[in-house]
Short mmCIF file of C-alpha atoms and ligand atoms in Angstrom, two decimals:
data_model
loop_
_atom_site.label_atom_id
_atom_site.label_comp_id
_atom_site.label_asym_id
_atom_site.label_seq_id
_atom_site.Cartn_x
_atom_site.Cartn_y
_atom_site.Cartn_z
CA MET A 26 17.12 -42.34 3.50
CA SER A 27 19.08 -40.23 1.02
CA LYS A 28 17.86 -36.70 0.43
CA ASN A 29 18.25 -34.28 -2.43
CA VAL A 30 19.47 -31.01 -1.03
CA LEU A 31 19.36 -27.63 -2.76
CA VAL A 32 21.62 -24.80 -1.63
CA LEU A 33 21.11 -21.23 -2.84
CA ALA A 34 24.55 -19.71 -3.35
CA ASP A 35 24.88 -16.35 -1.61
CA VAL A 36 26.64 -13.89 -3.88
CA ARG A 37 27.90 -10.40 -3.21
CA GLU A 38 29.79 -8.34 -5.76
CA GLN A 39 29.98 -11.38 -8.03
CA LYS A 40 31.77 -13.42 -5.36
CA LEU A 41 30.49 -16.31 -3.29
CA ARG A 42 30.07 -15.54 0.37
CA ASN A 43 31.43 -18.03 2.91
CA VAL A 44 27.95 -18.94 4.03
CA SER A 45 27.48 -20.68 0.66
CA PHE A 46 30.29 -23.09 1.58
CA GLU A 47 28.93 -23.50 5.10
CA ALA A 48 25.53 -24.40 3.63
CA LEU A 49 27.19 -26.98 1.36
CA ALA A 50 28.87 -28.51 4.43
CA ALA A 51 25.49 -28.64 6.17
CA ALA A 52 24.00 -30.18 3.02
CA ARG A 53 26.65 -32.92 3.08
CA MET A 54 25.82 -33.60 6.73
CA VAL A 55 22.13 -34.23 6.05
CA ALA A 56 22.06 -35.61 2.48
CA GLU A 57 22.87 -39.23 3.51
CA GLY A 58 24.34 -39.86 0.08
CA GLY A 59 21.70 -37.88 -1.83
CA GLN A 60 22.55 -35.30 -4.48
CA ILE A 61 23.63 -31.81 -3.47
CA THR A 62 22.62 -29.12 -5.94
CA ALA A 63 23.76 -25.51 -5.74
CA ALA A 64 21.88 -22.75 -7.55
CA VAL A 65 23.80 -19.63 -8.52
CA PHE A 66 22.34 -16.55 -10.21
CA GLY A 67 23.75 -13.80 -12.41
CA SER A 68 25.37 -13.38 -15.82
CA PHE A 69 28.75 -14.21 -14.19
CA ALA A 70 27.44 -17.39 -12.51
CA LYS A 71 29.55 -19.74 -14.65
CA ASP A 72 32.67 -18.34 -12.95
CA LEU A 73 31.35 -19.53 -9.60
CA VAL A 74 30.71 -23.15 -10.56
CA ASP A 75 34.18 -24.46 -9.68
CA PRO A 76 34.32 -23.23 -6.08
CA LEU A 77 30.82 -24.60 -5.49
CA ALA A 78 31.96 -27.99 -6.81
CA HIS A 79 35.17 -27.85 -4.75
CA TYR A 80 33.11 -27.27 -1.59
CA GLY A 81 30.73 -30.15 -2.20
CA ALA A 82 28.10 -29.41 -4.86
CA ASP A 83 27.41 -32.45 -7.08
CA ARG A 84 25.36 -30.40 -9.50
CA VAL A 85 25.29 -26.66 -10.14
CA ILE A 86 22.35 -24.91 -11.74
CA THR A 87 23.16 -21.51 -13.21
CA VAL A 88 20.59 -18.88 -14.12
CA LEU A 89 22.47 -16.39 -16.27
CA ASN A 90 19.82 -13.71 -16.68
CA PRO A 91 21.54 -10.30 -16.09
CA GLU A 92 18.47 -9.16 -14.13
CA LEU A 93 19.94 -11.34 -11.38
CA ASP A 94 23.33 -9.59 -11.28
CA GLN A 95 22.11 -7.55 -8.33
CA TYR A 96 19.72 -8.92 -5.76
CA THR A 97 16.15 -7.81 -6.16
CA THR A 98 13.29 -9.54 -4.41
CA ASP A 99 11.14 -10.13 -7.49
CA ALA A 100 13.87 -11.51 -9.73
CA TYR A 101 15.41 -13.79 -7.10
CA PHE A 102 11.99 -14.97 -5.96
CA GLN A 103 10.99 -16.03 -9.46
CA ALA A 104 14.34 -17.65 -10.27
CA PHE A 105 14.60 -19.49 -6.95
CA LYS A 106 11.04 -20.80 -7.22
CA LYS A 107 11.70 -22.03 -10.74
CA VAL A 108 14.89 -23.79 -9.62
CA ILE A 109 13.02 -25.48 -6.77
CA GLU A 110 10.28 -26.68 -9.13
CA HIS A 111 12.99 -28.01 -11.44
CA VAL A 112 15.10 -29.74 -8.76
CA GLN A 113 12.26 -30.98 -6.53
CA PRO A 114 14.52 -31.03 -3.45
CA ASP A 115 13.76 -32.68 -0.10
CA VAL A 116 15.82 -30.05 1.72
CA ILE A 117 16.52 -26.37 0.87
CA LEU A 118 19.25 -24.37 2.61
CA THR A 119 20.10 -20.68 2.27
CA GLY A 120 22.24 -18.30 4.29
CA HIS A 121 20.54 -16.21 6.96
CA THR A 122 21.80 -13.12 5.16
CA ALA A 123 20.05 -10.12 3.66
CA VAL A 124 19.35 -12.30 0.60
CA GLY A 125 18.26 -15.47 2.40
CA ARG A 126 16.18 -13.56 4.93
CA ASP A 127 14.26 -11.81 2.19
CA VAL A 128 13.76 -14.49 -0.44
CA SER A 129 13.36 -17.66 1.66
CA PRO A 130 10.15 -16.77 3.55
CA ARG A 131 8.55 -15.55 0.33
CA VAL A 132 9.36 -18.74 -1.51
CA ALA A 133 8.38 -20.91 1.47
CA ALA A 134 5.03 -19.15 1.71
CA ARG A 135 4.42 -19.60 -2.01
CA LEU A 136 5.32 -23.29 -1.82
CA GLY A 137 3.16 -23.74 1.26
CA THR A 138 6.06 -25.07 3.35
CA GLY A 139 7.39 -23.98 6.72
CA LEU A 140 10.76 -22.32 7.25
CA ILE A 141 13.19 -22.69 10.13
CA SER A 142 15.19 -19.49 10.17
CA ASP A 143 18.52 -18.39 11.63
CA CYS A 144 19.82 -21.89 12.44
CA THR A 145 23.13 -22.09 14.25
CA ASN A 146 23.54 -25.85 13.93
CA VAL A 147 22.28 -28.78 11.89
CA GLU A 148 22.68 -32.44 12.77
CA LEU A 149 21.32 -35.77 11.69
CA VAL A 150 19.77 -37.73 14.58
CA ASN A 151 18.35 -41.16 13.73
CA GLY A 152 17.80 -40.07 10.15
CA GLN A 153 15.98 -36.92 11.21
CA ILE A 154 17.39 -33.46 10.47
CA VAL A 155 17.56 -31.47 13.69
CA PHE A 156 18.10 -27.71 13.50
CA THR A 157 19.18 -25.54 16.43
CA ARG A 158 18.16 -21.89 16.52
CA PRO A 159 18.32 -19.14 19.15
CA ILE A 160 15.23 -17.78 20.86
CA TYR A 161 14.67 -14.89 23.29
CA ALA A 162 17.45 -12.83 21.65
CA GLY A 163 19.98 -15.63 22.11
CA LYS A 164 19.21 -16.37 25.77
CA ALA A 165 18.11 -19.91 24.91
CA PHE A 166 18.28 -22.35 22.02
CA VAL A 167 15.53 -24.54 20.63
CA LYS A 168 15.84 -27.68 18.51
CA LYS A 169 13.43 -28.08 15.60
CA VAL A 170 12.53 -30.87 13.19
CA VAL A 171 10.22 -30.85 10.18
CA LYS A 172 7.73 -33.70 10.36
CA ASP A 173 6.57 -33.68 6.73
CA GLY A 174 7.03 -31.82 3.48
CA ILE A 175 10.06 -29.92 2.28
CA VAL A 176 12.67 -29.10 4.93
CA PHE A 177 13.54 -25.43 4.41
CA ALA A 178 16.01 -23.53 6.59
CA THR A 179 18.24 -20.46 6.67
CA LEU A 180 21.67 -20.83 8.28
CA ARG A 181 23.34 -18.15 10.35
CA PRO A 182 26.76 -17.31 8.87
CA ASN A 183 29.95 -18.38 10.69
CA ASN A 184 28.32 -21.13 12.74
CA ILE A 185 28.66 -24.29 10.67
CA ALA A 186 32.21 -24.94 9.54
CA ALA A 187 32.73 -25.03 5.78
CA GLY A 188 34.52 -28.21 4.71
CA GLU A 189 37.97 -28.28 3.18
CA PRO A 190 37.75 -27.55 -0.56
CA ASP A 191 38.79 -30.34 -2.91
CA GLY A 192 40.23 -28.80 -6.08
CA ASN A 193 39.69 -32.06 -7.98
CA ARG A 194 35.94 -32.21 -7.45
CA THR A 195 33.75 -31.36 -10.41
CA ALA A 196 30.01 -30.88 -10.68
CA GLN A 197 27.41 -31.54 -13.32
CA VAL A 198 26.49 -28.09 -14.66
CA GLU A 199 23.10 -27.16 -15.97
CA GLU A 200 21.85 -23.84 -17.26
CA LEU A 201 18.25 -23.01 -16.47
CA GLN A 202 16.53 -20.37 -18.57
CA VAL A 203 14.47 -17.94 -16.52
CA ASP A 204 12.75 -15.04 -18.30
CA PHE A 205 10.99 -12.27 -16.48
CA ALA A 206 7.83 -10.56 -17.66
CA PRO A 207 8.76 -6.85 -17.80
CA ASP A 208 6.11 -5.76 -15.31
CA SER A 209 7.00 -8.57 -12.89
CA LEU A 210 10.20 -6.80 -11.75
CA ARG A 211 9.06 -3.90 -9.65
CA THR A 212 12.43 -2.62 -8.47
CA LEU A 213 15.48 -1.44 -10.35
CA VAL A 214 18.89 -1.14 -8.69
CA LYS A 215 20.37 2.09 -10.03
CA ASP A 216 23.30 2.57 -7.72
CA ILE A 217 24.95 0.82 -4.79
CA VAL A 218 26.40 2.98 -2.06
CA LYS A 219 28.83 1.00 0.04
CA LYS A 220 28.98 1.53 3.77
CA SER A 221 31.58 -0.94 4.92
CA ALA A 222 33.57 -1.51 8.05
CA GLY A 223 36.89 -0.61 6.48
CA GLY A 224 38.23 -3.28 4.16
CA VAL A 225 36.71 -6.26 5.99
CA ASP A 226 33.08 -7.35 5.80
CA LEU A 227 31.76 -7.17 9.36
CA SER A 228 29.49 -10.19 9.11
CA GLU A 229 32.34 -12.39 7.84
CA ALA A 230 35.23 -10.90 9.84
CA ARG A 231 37.18 -13.37 11.98
CA ILE A 232 38.22 -10.56 14.34
CA ILE A 233 36.04 -7.62 15.40
CA VAL A 234 37.04 -4.64 17.53
CA SER A 235 33.82 -3.06 18.68
CA GLY A 236 33.21 0.30 20.31
CA GLY A 237 30.42 1.55 22.54
CA ARG A 238 29.35 4.82 24.06
CA GLY A 239 32.54 4.69 26.11
CA VAL A 240 34.45 5.58 22.94
CA LYS A 241 32.90 9.04 23.39
CA SER A 242 33.27 10.45 19.84
CA ALA A 243 33.85 9.60 16.19
CA GLU A 244 37.50 10.50 16.79
CA GLY A 245 37.52 7.95 19.64
CA PHE A 246 37.00 5.15 17.10
CA LYS A 247 40.42 5.80 15.54
CA PRO A 248 42.43 3.72 18.05
CA LEU A 249 39.90 0.88 17.55
CA GLN A 250 40.36 1.06 13.77
CA GLU A 251 44.13 0.95 14.25
CA LEU A 252 43.86 -2.17 16.41
CA ALA A 253 41.50 -3.77 13.89
CA ASP A 254 43.91 -2.97 11.03
CA VAL A 255 46.83 -4.57 12.86
CA LEU A 256 44.76 -7.69 13.55
CA GLY A 257 43.26 -7.84 10.03
CA GLY A 258 39.80 -7.39 11.51
CA ALA A 259 36.78 -5.11 11.20
CA VAL A 260 35.34 -2.42 13.45
CA GLY A 261 31.86 -2.84 14.90
CA ALA A 262 29.77 -0.83 17.34
CA SER A 263 27.00 -0.90 19.90
CA ARG A 264 23.77 0.90 19.24
CA GLY A 265 24.78 3.32 21.97
CA ALA A 266 27.71 4.43 19.83
CA CYS A 267 25.58 4.59 16.66
CA ASP A 268 22.77 6.53 18.38
CA SER A 269 25.34 8.99 19.71
CA GLY A 270 26.49 9.66 16.14
CA TYR A 271 30.02 8.30 16.68
CA CYS A 272 29.72 5.88 13.76
CA ASP A 273 27.43 4.64 11.03
CA TYR A 274 24.53 2.28 11.74
CA ALA A 275 26.11 -0.14 9.25
CA LEU A 276 28.47 -1.05 12.11
CA GLN A 277 25.75 -1.82 14.66
CA ILE A 278 25.91 -5.26 16.22
CA GLY A 279 23.04 -6.70 18.21
CA GLN A 280 19.40 -7.61 18.18
CA THR A 281 18.53 -4.85 15.73
CA GLY A 282 21.93 -4.80 14.06
CA LYS A 283 24.21 -7.46 12.63
CA VAL A 284 24.69 -10.86 14.23
CA VAL A 285 28.35 -11.80 14.25
CA THR A 286 30.28 -14.88 15.34
CA PRO A 287 33.96 -14.05 14.91
CA ASP A 288 36.86 -15.97 16.45
CA LEU A 289 37.73 -12.90 18.52
CA TYR A 290 35.43 -10.07 19.64
CA ILE A 291 37.02 -7.17 21.51
CA ALA A 292 34.34 -5.00 23.17
CA CYS A 293 35.64 -1.55 24.11
CA GLY A 294 33.51 0.73 26.27
CA ILE A 295 30.39 -1.41 25.79
CA SER A 296 28.27 -2.11 28.87
CA GLY A 297 26.87 -5.43 27.61
CA ALA A 298 23.12 -4.82 27.32
CA ILE A 299 21.14 -7.94 26.39
CA GLN A 300 20.31 -6.44 22.98
CA HIS A 301 24.02 -6.11 22.24
CA LEU A 302 24.81 -9.62 23.51
CA ALA A 303 22.17 -10.99 21.12
CA GLY A 304 24.48 -10.04 18.27
CA MET A 305 27.86 -11.19 19.55
CA SER A 306 27.61 -13.64 22.44
CA ASN A 307 28.32 -16.61 20.14
CA SER A 308 31.79 -15.22 19.35
CA LYS A 309 34.46 -17.82 20.08
CA VAL A 310 36.57 -15.61 22.35
CA ILE A 311 35.28 -12.38 23.90
CA VAL A 312 37.58 -9.75 25.37
CA ALA A 313 35.98 -6.85 27.25
CA ILE A 314 37.67 -3.56 28.06
CA ASN A 315 35.64 -1.41 30.42
CA LYS A 316 36.31 1.07 33.22
CA ASP A 317 33.48 -0.33 35.30
CA PRO A 318 34.32 -3.71 36.92
CA GLU A 319 30.55 -4.30 37.39
CA ALA A 320 29.73 -3.90 33.68
CA PRO A 321 27.57 -6.86 32.54
CA ILE A 322 29.82 -7.44 29.51
CA PHE A 323 32.32 -9.09 31.89
CA GLN A 324 29.78 -11.86 32.56
CA VAL A 325 30.07 -13.09 28.97
CA ALA A 326 33.75 -12.20 28.45
CA ASP A 327 36.47 -14.85 28.38
CA TYR A 328 39.03 -12.17 29.20
CA GLY A 329 38.26 -8.91 30.96
CA ILE A 330 40.43 -5.82 31.24
CA VAL A 331 39.22 -3.24 33.76
CA GLY A 332 40.66 0.02 32.54
CA ASP A 333 40.41 3.04 30.30
CA LEU A 334 40.07 1.93 26.68
CA PHE A 335 42.10 4.95 25.51
CA GLU A 336 45.08 3.54 27.44
CA VAL A 337 44.47 -0.18 26.87
CA VAL A 338 43.66 -0.23 23.14
CA PRO A 339 46.84 1.59 21.96
CA LEU A 340 48.92 -0.69 24.20
CA LEU A 341 47.34 -3.77 22.60
CA THR A 342 47.97 -2.31 19.14
CA GLU A 343 51.65 -1.75 19.93
CA GLU A 344 52.04 -5.29 21.30
CA PHE A 345 50.28 -6.92 18.32
CA LYS A 346 52.47 -4.91 15.93
CA LYS A 347 55.49 -6.70 17.41
CA LEU A 348 54.12 -10.16 16.50
P1 FAD B 3 26.39 2.24 27.59
O1 FAD B 3 25.38 1.29 28.12
O2 FAD B 3 26.23 3.67 27.91
O3 FAD B 3 27.82 1.73 28.09
C1 FAD B 3 29.00 2.45 27.92
C2 FAD B 3 30.08 1.67 28.67
O4 FAD B 3 31.33 2.29 28.43
C3 FAD B 3 29.87 1.67 30.18
O5 FAD B 3 29.88 0.33 30.64
C4 FAD B 3 31.10 2.43 30.72
O6 FAD B 3 31.57 1.90 31.94
C5 FAD B 3 32.09 2.22 29.62
N1 FAD B 3 33.12 3.27 29.50
C6 FAD B 3 32.94 4.62 29.50
N2 FAD B 3 34.13 5.24 29.31
C7 FAD B 3 35.07 4.27 29.18
C8 FAD B 3 36.48 4.29 28.95
N3 FAD B 3 37.15 5.44 28.77
N4 FAD B 3 37.12 3.11 28.89
C9 FAD B 3 36.47 1.93 29.07
N5 FAD B 3 35.11 1.86 29.27
C10 FAD B 3 34.44 3.02 29.32
N6 FAD B 3 22.12 -2.13 21.51
C11 FAD B 3 23.05 -2.68 20.71
O7 FAD B 3 24.26 -2.56 20.95
N7 FAD B 3 22.68 -3.36 19.57
C12 FAD B 3 21.39 -3.53 19.21
O8 FAD B 3 21.11 -4.13 18.18
C13 FAD B 3 20.38 -2.98 20.07
N8 FAD B 3 19.07 -3.15 19.78
C14 FAD B 3 18.15 -2.66 20.67
C15 FAD B 3 16.79 -2.92 20.43
C16 FAD B 3 15.84 -2.45 21.31
C17 FAD B 3 14.40 -2.76 21.04
C18 FAD B 3 16.23 -1.72 22.45
C19 FAD B 3 15.22 -1.23 23.43
C20 FAD B 3 17.57 -1.46 22.68
C21 FAD B 3 18.53 -1.91 21.80
N9 FAD B 3 19.89 -1.67 22.01
C22 FAD B 3 20.81 -2.25 21.21
C23 FAD B 3 20.36 -0.70 23.04
C24 FAD B 3 20.86 -1.36 24.31
O9 FAD B 3 19.79 -1.58 25.19
C25 FAD B 3 21.89 -0.45 25.01
O10 FAD B 3 21.30 0.81 25.26
C26 FAD B 3 23.16 -0.22 24.20
O11 FAD B 3 23.69 -1.46 23.78
C27 FAD B 3 24.19 0.50 25.08
O12 FAD B 3 25.32 0.80 24.32
P2 FAD B 3 26.72 0.91 25.04
O13 FAD B 3 27.05 -0.34 25.77
O14 FAD B 3 27.68 1.39 24.03
O15 FAD B 3 26.49 2.17 26.02
#
């Protein structure tokens, strides 16, 4: 049976994040010929219609209120709820990002529906939408279906492949007016202070060079940054490194940090505690560099190098420079 699917576009700095395209691919998988609607918020939203259409949206709803230019819980909550009431979707998909994680449970609670969060896969089995999500900090996976009501899920970035864009696709565009009562917006974004992993967004990086306590100092991260720069990747860290003050917590990967799924994860001087693995064990290829041959990180690594990271990392950088 065909389903109407609504995707909330995930926007940062007025650009669509990849997870929006991944959600559209997931929508196509489950819609069974039904309409795929994307909702995009902000005064600049019209500029984002084309890419959403190219990646599979049949219809794009824009909400151009400038109060939505930056994410705030109250404004997004009200706009998203209004879009849902307008579209009446069977299925709602958002990214499992800072935005999706905040707004989706609120809206689900208000609508009286359930929410399946942090899904790493979606498939259609005998007409039923089956979501896969990790449990026990990624040690196991569970499959979930919604028996009745709206199917609402957040999708972990970098797990479902975005389709190939089709530059000839167009979408029906609709502008929805959403006005906010002045006292209904309780937060005001005055300033945004960026703490980034160099030039590449850690949660969307295809290559991550990550450092642990073995890096020993802030200075010790320099060779890792050099390797990341040569590979066009980002630098990440274990909590051990963050707690020791070697780097900012914005770089932390793991259960209480960012969850990443790059094509290549190079762990340098990281022991491989379960809380760290929870954030990176779904990486496609894992390379571990550690002095200790018994370090647990080697159990999840595809390639292991037993050695001193201060010797190995610069050698890798030199070799990659030659390519
Ligand atoms: P260590 O365990 O100290 O390992 C350092 C490694 O470096 C060792 O294996 C050592 O052999 C190696 N080494 C030392 N010198 C060199 C060298 N010169 N060359 C090569 N290798 C070298 N951790 C996270 O990472 N992310 C989280 O989100 C997270 N959340 C947590 C949540 C909770 C509730 C708790 C209790 C813990 C959490 N932790 C998290 C902490 C986690 O348990 C570990 O303490 C932490 O991951 C250890 O960091 P590490 O591997 O850098 O340090």
